[in-house]
mmCIF file with all atom_site columns, C-alpha atoms in Angstrom:
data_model
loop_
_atom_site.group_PDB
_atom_site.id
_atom_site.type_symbol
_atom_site.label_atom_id
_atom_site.label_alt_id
_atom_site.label_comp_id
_atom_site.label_asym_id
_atom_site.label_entity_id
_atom_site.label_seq_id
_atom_site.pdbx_PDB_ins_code
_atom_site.Cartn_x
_atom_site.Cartn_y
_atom_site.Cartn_z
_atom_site.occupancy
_atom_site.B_iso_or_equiv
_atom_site.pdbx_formal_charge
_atom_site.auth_seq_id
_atom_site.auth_comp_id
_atom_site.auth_asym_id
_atom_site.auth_atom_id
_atom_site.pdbx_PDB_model_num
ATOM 1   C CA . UNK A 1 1   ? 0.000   0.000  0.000  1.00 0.00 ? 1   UNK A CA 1
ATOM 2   C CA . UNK A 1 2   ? 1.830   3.479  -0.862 1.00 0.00 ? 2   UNK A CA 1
ATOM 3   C CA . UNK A 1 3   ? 2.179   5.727  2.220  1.00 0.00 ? 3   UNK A CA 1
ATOM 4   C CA . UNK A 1 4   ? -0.597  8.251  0.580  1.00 0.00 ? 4   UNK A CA 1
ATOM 5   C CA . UNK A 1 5   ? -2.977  6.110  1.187  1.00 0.00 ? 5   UNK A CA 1
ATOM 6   C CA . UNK A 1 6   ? -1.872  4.442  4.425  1.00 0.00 ? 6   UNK A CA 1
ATOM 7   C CA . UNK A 1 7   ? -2.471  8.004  5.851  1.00 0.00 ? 7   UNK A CA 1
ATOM 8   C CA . UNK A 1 8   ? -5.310  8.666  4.254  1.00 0.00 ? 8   UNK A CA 1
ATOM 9   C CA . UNK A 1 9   ? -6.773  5.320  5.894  1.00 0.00 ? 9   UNK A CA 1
ATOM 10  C CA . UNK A 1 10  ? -5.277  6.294  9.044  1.00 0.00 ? 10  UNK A CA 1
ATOM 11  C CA . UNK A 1 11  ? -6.677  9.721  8.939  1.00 0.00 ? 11  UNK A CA 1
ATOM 12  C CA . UNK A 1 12  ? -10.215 7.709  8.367  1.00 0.00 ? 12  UNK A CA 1
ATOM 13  C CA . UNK A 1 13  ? -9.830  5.915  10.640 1.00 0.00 ? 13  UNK A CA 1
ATOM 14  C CA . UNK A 1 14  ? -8.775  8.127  13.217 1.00 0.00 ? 14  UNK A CA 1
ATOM 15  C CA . UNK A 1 15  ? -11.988 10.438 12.201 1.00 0.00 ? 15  UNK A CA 1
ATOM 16  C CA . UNK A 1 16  ? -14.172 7.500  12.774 1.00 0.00 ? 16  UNK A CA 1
ATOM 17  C CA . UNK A 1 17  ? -13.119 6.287  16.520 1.00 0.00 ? 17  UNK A CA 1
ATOM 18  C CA . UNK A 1 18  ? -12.660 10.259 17.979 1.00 0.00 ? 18  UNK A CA 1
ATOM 19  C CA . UNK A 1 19  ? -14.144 13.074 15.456 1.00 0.00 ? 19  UNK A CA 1
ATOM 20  C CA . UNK A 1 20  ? -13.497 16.030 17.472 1.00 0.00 ? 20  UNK A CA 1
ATOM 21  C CA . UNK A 1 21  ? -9.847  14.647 18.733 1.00 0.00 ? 21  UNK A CA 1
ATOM 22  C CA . UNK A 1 22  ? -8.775  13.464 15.220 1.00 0.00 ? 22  UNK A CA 1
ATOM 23  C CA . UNK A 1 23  ? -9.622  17.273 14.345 1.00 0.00 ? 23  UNK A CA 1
ATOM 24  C CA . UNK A 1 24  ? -7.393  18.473 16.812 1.00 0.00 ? 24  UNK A CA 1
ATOM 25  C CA . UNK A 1 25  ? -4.524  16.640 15.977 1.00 0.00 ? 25  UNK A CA 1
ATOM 26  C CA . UNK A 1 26  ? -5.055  16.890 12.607 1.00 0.00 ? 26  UNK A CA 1
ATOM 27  C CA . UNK A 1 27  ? -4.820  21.110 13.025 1.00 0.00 ? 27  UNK A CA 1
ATOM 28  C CA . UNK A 1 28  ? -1.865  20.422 15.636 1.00 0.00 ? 28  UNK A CA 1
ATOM 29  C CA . UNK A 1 29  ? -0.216  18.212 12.591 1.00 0.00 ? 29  UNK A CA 1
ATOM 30  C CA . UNK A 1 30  ? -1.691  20.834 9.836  1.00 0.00 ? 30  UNK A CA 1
ATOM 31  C CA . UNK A 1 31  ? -2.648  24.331 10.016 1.00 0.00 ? 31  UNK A CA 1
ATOM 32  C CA . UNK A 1 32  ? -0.959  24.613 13.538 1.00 0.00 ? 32  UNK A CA 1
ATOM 33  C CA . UNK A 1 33  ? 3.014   24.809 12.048 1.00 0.00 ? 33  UNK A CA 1
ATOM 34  C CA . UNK A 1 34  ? 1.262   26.708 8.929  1.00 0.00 ? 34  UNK A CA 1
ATOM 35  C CA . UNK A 1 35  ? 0.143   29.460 11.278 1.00 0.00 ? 35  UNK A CA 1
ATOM 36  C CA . UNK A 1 36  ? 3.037   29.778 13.498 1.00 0.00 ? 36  UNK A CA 1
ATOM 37  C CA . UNK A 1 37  ? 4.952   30.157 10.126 1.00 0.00 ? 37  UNK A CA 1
ATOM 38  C CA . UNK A 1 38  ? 2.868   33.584 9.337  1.00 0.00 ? 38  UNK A CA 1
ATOM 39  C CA . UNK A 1 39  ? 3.481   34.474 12.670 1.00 0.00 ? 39  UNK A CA 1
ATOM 40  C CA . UNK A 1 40  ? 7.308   34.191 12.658 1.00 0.00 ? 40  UNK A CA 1
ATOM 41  C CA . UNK A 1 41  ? 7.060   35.909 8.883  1.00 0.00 ? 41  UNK A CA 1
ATOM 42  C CA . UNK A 1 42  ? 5.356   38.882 10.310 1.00 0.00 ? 42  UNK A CA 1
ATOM 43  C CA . UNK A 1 43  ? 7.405   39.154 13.660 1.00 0.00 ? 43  UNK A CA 1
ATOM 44  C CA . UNK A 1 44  ? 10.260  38.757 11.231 1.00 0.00 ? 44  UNK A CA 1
ATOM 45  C CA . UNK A 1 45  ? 9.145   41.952 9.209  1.00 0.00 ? 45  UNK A CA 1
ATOM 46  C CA . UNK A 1 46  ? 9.324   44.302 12.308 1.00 0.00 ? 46  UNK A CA 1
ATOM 47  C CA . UNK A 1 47  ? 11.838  42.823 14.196 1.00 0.00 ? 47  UNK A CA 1
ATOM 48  C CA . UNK A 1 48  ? 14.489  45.351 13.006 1.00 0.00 ? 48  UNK A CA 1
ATOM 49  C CA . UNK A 1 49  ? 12.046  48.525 13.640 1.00 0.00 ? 49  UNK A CA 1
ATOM 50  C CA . UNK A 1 50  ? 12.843  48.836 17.427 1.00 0.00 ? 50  UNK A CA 1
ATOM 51  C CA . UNK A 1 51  ? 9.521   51.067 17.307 1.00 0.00 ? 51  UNK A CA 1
ATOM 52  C CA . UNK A 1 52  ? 7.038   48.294 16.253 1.00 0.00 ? 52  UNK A CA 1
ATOM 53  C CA . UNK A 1 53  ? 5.855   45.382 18.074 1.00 0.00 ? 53  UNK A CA 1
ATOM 54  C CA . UNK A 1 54  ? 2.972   43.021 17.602 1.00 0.00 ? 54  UNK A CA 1
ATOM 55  C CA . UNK A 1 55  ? 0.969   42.038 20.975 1.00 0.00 ? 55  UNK A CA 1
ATOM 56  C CA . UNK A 1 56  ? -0.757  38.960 20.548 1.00 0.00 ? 56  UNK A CA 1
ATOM 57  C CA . UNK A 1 57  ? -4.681  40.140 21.755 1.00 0.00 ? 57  UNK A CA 1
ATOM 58  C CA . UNK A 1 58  ? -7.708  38.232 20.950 1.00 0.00 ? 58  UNK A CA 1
ATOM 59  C CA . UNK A 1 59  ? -6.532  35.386 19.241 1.00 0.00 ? 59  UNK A CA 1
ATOM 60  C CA . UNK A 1 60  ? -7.975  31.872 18.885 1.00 0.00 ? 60  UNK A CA 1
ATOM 61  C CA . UNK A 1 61  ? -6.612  28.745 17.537 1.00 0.00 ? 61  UNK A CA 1
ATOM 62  C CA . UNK A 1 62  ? -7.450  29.444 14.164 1.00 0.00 ? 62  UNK A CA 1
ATOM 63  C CA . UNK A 1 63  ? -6.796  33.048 14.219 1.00 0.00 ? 63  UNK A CA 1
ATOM 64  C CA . UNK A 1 64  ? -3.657  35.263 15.514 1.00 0.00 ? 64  UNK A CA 1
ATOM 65  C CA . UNK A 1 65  ? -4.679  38.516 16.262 1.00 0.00 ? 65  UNK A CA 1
ATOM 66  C CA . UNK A 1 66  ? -2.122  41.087 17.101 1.00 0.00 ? 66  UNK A CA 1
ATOM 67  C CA . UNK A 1 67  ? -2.277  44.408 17.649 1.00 0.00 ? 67  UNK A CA 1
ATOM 68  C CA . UNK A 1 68  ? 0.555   46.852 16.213 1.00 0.00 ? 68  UNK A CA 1
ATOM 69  C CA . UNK A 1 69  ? 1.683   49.444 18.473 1.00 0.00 ? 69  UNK A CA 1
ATOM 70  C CA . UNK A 1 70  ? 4.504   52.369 17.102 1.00 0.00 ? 70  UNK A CA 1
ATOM 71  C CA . UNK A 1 71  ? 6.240   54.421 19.594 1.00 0.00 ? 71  UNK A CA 1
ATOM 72  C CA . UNK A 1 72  ? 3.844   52.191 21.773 1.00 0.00 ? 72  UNK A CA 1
ATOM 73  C CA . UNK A 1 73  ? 1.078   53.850 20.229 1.00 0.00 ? 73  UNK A CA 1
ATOM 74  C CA . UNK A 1 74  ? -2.014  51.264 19.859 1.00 0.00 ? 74  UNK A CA 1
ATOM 75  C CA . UNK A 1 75  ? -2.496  51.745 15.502 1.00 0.00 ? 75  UNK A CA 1
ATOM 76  C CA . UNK A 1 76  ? -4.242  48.606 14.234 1.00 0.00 ? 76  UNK A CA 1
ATOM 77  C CA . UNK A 1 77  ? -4.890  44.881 14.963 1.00 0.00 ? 77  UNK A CA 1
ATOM 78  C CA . UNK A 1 78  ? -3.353  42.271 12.038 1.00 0.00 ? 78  UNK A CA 1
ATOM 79  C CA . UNK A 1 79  ? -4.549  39.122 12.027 1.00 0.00 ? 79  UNK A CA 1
ATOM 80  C CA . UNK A 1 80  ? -3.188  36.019 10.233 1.00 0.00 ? 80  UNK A CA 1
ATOM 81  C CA . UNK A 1 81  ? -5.178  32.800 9.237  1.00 0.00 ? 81  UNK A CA 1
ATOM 82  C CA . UNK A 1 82  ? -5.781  30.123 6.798  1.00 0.00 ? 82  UNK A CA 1
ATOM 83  C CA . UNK A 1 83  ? -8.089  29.887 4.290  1.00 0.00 ? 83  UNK A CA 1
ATOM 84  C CA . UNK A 1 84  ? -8.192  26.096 2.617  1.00 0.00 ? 84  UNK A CA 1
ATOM 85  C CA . UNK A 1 85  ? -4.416  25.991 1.803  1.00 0.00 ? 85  UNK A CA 1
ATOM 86  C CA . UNK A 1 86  ? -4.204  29.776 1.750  1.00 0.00 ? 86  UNK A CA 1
ATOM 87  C CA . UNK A 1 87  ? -2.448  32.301 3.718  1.00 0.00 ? 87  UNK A CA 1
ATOM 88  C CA . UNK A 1 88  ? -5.027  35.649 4.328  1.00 0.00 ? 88  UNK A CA 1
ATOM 89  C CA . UNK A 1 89  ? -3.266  38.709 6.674  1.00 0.00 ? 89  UNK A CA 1
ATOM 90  C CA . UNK A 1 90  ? -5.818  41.565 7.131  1.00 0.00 ? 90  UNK A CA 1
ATOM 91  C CA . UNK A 1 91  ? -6.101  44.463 9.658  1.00 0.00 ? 91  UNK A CA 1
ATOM 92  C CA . UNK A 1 92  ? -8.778  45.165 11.784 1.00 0.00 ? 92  UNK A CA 1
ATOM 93  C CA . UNK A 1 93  ? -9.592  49.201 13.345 1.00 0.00 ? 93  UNK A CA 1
ATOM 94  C CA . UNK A 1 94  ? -8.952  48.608 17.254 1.00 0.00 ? 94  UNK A CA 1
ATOM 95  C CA . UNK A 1 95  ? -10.636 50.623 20.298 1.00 0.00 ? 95  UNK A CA 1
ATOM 96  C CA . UNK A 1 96  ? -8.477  53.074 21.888 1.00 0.00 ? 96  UNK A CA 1
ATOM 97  C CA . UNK A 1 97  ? -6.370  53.999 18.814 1.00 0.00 ? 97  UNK A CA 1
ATOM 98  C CA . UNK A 1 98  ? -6.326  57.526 17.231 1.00 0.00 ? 98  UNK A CA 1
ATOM 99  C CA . UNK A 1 99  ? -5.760  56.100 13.524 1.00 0.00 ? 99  UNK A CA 1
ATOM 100 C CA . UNK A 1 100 ? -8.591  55.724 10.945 1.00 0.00 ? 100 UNK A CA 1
ATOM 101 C CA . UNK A 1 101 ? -8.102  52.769 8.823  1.00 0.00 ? 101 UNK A CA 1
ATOM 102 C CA . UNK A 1 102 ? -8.804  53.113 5.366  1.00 0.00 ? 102 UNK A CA 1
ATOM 103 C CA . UNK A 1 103 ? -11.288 49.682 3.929  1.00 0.00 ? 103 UNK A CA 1
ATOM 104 C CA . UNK A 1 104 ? -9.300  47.430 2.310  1.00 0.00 ? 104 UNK A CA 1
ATOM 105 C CA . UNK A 1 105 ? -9.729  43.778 1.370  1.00 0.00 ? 105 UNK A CA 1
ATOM 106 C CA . UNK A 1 106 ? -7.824  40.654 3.535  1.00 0.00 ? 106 UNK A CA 1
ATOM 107 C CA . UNK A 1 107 ? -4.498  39.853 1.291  1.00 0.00 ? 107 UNK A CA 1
ATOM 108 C CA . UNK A 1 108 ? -4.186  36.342 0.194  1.00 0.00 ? 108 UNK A CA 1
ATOM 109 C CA . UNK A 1 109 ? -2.064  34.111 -1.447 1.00 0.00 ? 109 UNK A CA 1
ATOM 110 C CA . UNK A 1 110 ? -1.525  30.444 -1.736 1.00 0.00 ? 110 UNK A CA 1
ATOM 111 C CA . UNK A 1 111 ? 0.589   28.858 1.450  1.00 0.00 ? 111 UNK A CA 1
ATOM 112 C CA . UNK A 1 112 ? 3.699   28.063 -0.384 1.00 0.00 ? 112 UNK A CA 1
ATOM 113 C CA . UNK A 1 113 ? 4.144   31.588 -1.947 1.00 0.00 ? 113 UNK A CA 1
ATOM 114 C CA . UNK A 1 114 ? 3.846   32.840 1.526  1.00 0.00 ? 114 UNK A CA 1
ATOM 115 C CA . UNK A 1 115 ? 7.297   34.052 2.400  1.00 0.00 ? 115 UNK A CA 1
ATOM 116 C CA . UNK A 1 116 ? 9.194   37.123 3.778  1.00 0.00 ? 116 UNK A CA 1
ATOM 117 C CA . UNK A 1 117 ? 8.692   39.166 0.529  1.00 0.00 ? 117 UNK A CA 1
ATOM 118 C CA . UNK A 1 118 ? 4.764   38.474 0.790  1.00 0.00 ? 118 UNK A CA 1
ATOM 119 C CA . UNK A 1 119 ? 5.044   39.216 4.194  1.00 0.00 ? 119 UNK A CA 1
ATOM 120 C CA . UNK A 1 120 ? 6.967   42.406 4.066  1.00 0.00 ? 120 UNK A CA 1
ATOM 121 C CA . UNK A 1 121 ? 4.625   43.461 0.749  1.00 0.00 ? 121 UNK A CA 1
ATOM 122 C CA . UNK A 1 122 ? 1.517   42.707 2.356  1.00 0.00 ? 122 UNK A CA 1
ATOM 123 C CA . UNK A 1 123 ? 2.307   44.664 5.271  1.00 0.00 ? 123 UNK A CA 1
ATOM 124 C CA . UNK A 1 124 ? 3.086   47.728 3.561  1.00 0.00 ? 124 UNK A CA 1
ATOM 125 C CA . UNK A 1 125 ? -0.414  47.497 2.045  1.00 0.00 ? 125 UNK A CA 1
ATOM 126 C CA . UNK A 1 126 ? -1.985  47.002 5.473  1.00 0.00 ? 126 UNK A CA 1
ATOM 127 C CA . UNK A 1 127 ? 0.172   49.723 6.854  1.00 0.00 ? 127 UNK A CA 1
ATOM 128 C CA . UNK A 1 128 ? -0.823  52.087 3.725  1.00 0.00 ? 128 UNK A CA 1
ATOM 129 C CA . UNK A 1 129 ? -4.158  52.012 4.880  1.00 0.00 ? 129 UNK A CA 1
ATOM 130 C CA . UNK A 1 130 ? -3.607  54.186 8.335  1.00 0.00 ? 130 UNK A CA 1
ATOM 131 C CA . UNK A 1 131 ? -4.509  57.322 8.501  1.00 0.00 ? 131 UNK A CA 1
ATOM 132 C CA . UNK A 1 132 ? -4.651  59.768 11.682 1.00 0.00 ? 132 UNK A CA 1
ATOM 133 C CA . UNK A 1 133 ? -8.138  60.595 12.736 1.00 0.00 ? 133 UNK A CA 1
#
């Protein structure tokens, strides 16, 4: 039997004895590593402005929510998710910041492409939308 299919058995399987814990360590096995990957992208983007940091606030399992402070300065929230086998970054207005964020649409791209020049581009978007109030 090739391995493909040995998994994919296994995976039934799995599914069949425990739904909800073959779901959970399917997205500890899956989509967990792809998300901490965005995460370490984006951290990786900032980590040489000694002005910006990402605080991780409101975030769930399946989606990490920072928000971006400058000069500690509370500007936006970015969040960072998967879509099927896509990566989607967008940026969300947050209480108790004096920037206006302009409407934009989440930027997405397949998994694979996303690396530290999608990263660093699609932040620049997301950061071209602030504006101050």
């Amino acid at each position: 039997m090739p391995q493909a299919n040995f998994e994919a058995e296994c995976d039934r399987l799995s599914h069949v004895v425990d739904g909800a814990l073959f779901a959970r360590l399917r997205w500890e096995r899956n989509e967990g590593p792809m998300i901490a990957h965005l995460v370490e992208l984006a951290q990786g983007a900032i980590a040489e402005r000694s002005e910006f940091e990402f605080t991780e606030e409101g975030a769930t399992a399946d989606i990490k929510r920072f928000v971006l402070k400058v000069h500690s300065k509370r500007v936006i929230a970015v969040t960072l998710r998967l879509q099927e086998r896509q990566a989607v970054i967008a940026a969300e207005p947050i209480d108790r910041s004096n920037y206006h964020l302009m409407p934009g649409d989440p930027i997405i791209t397949d998994f694979i492409a996303a690396d530290e020049q999608w990263m660093n581009e699609a932040l620049v978007q997301l950061f071209a939308r602030v504006q101050p109030l």
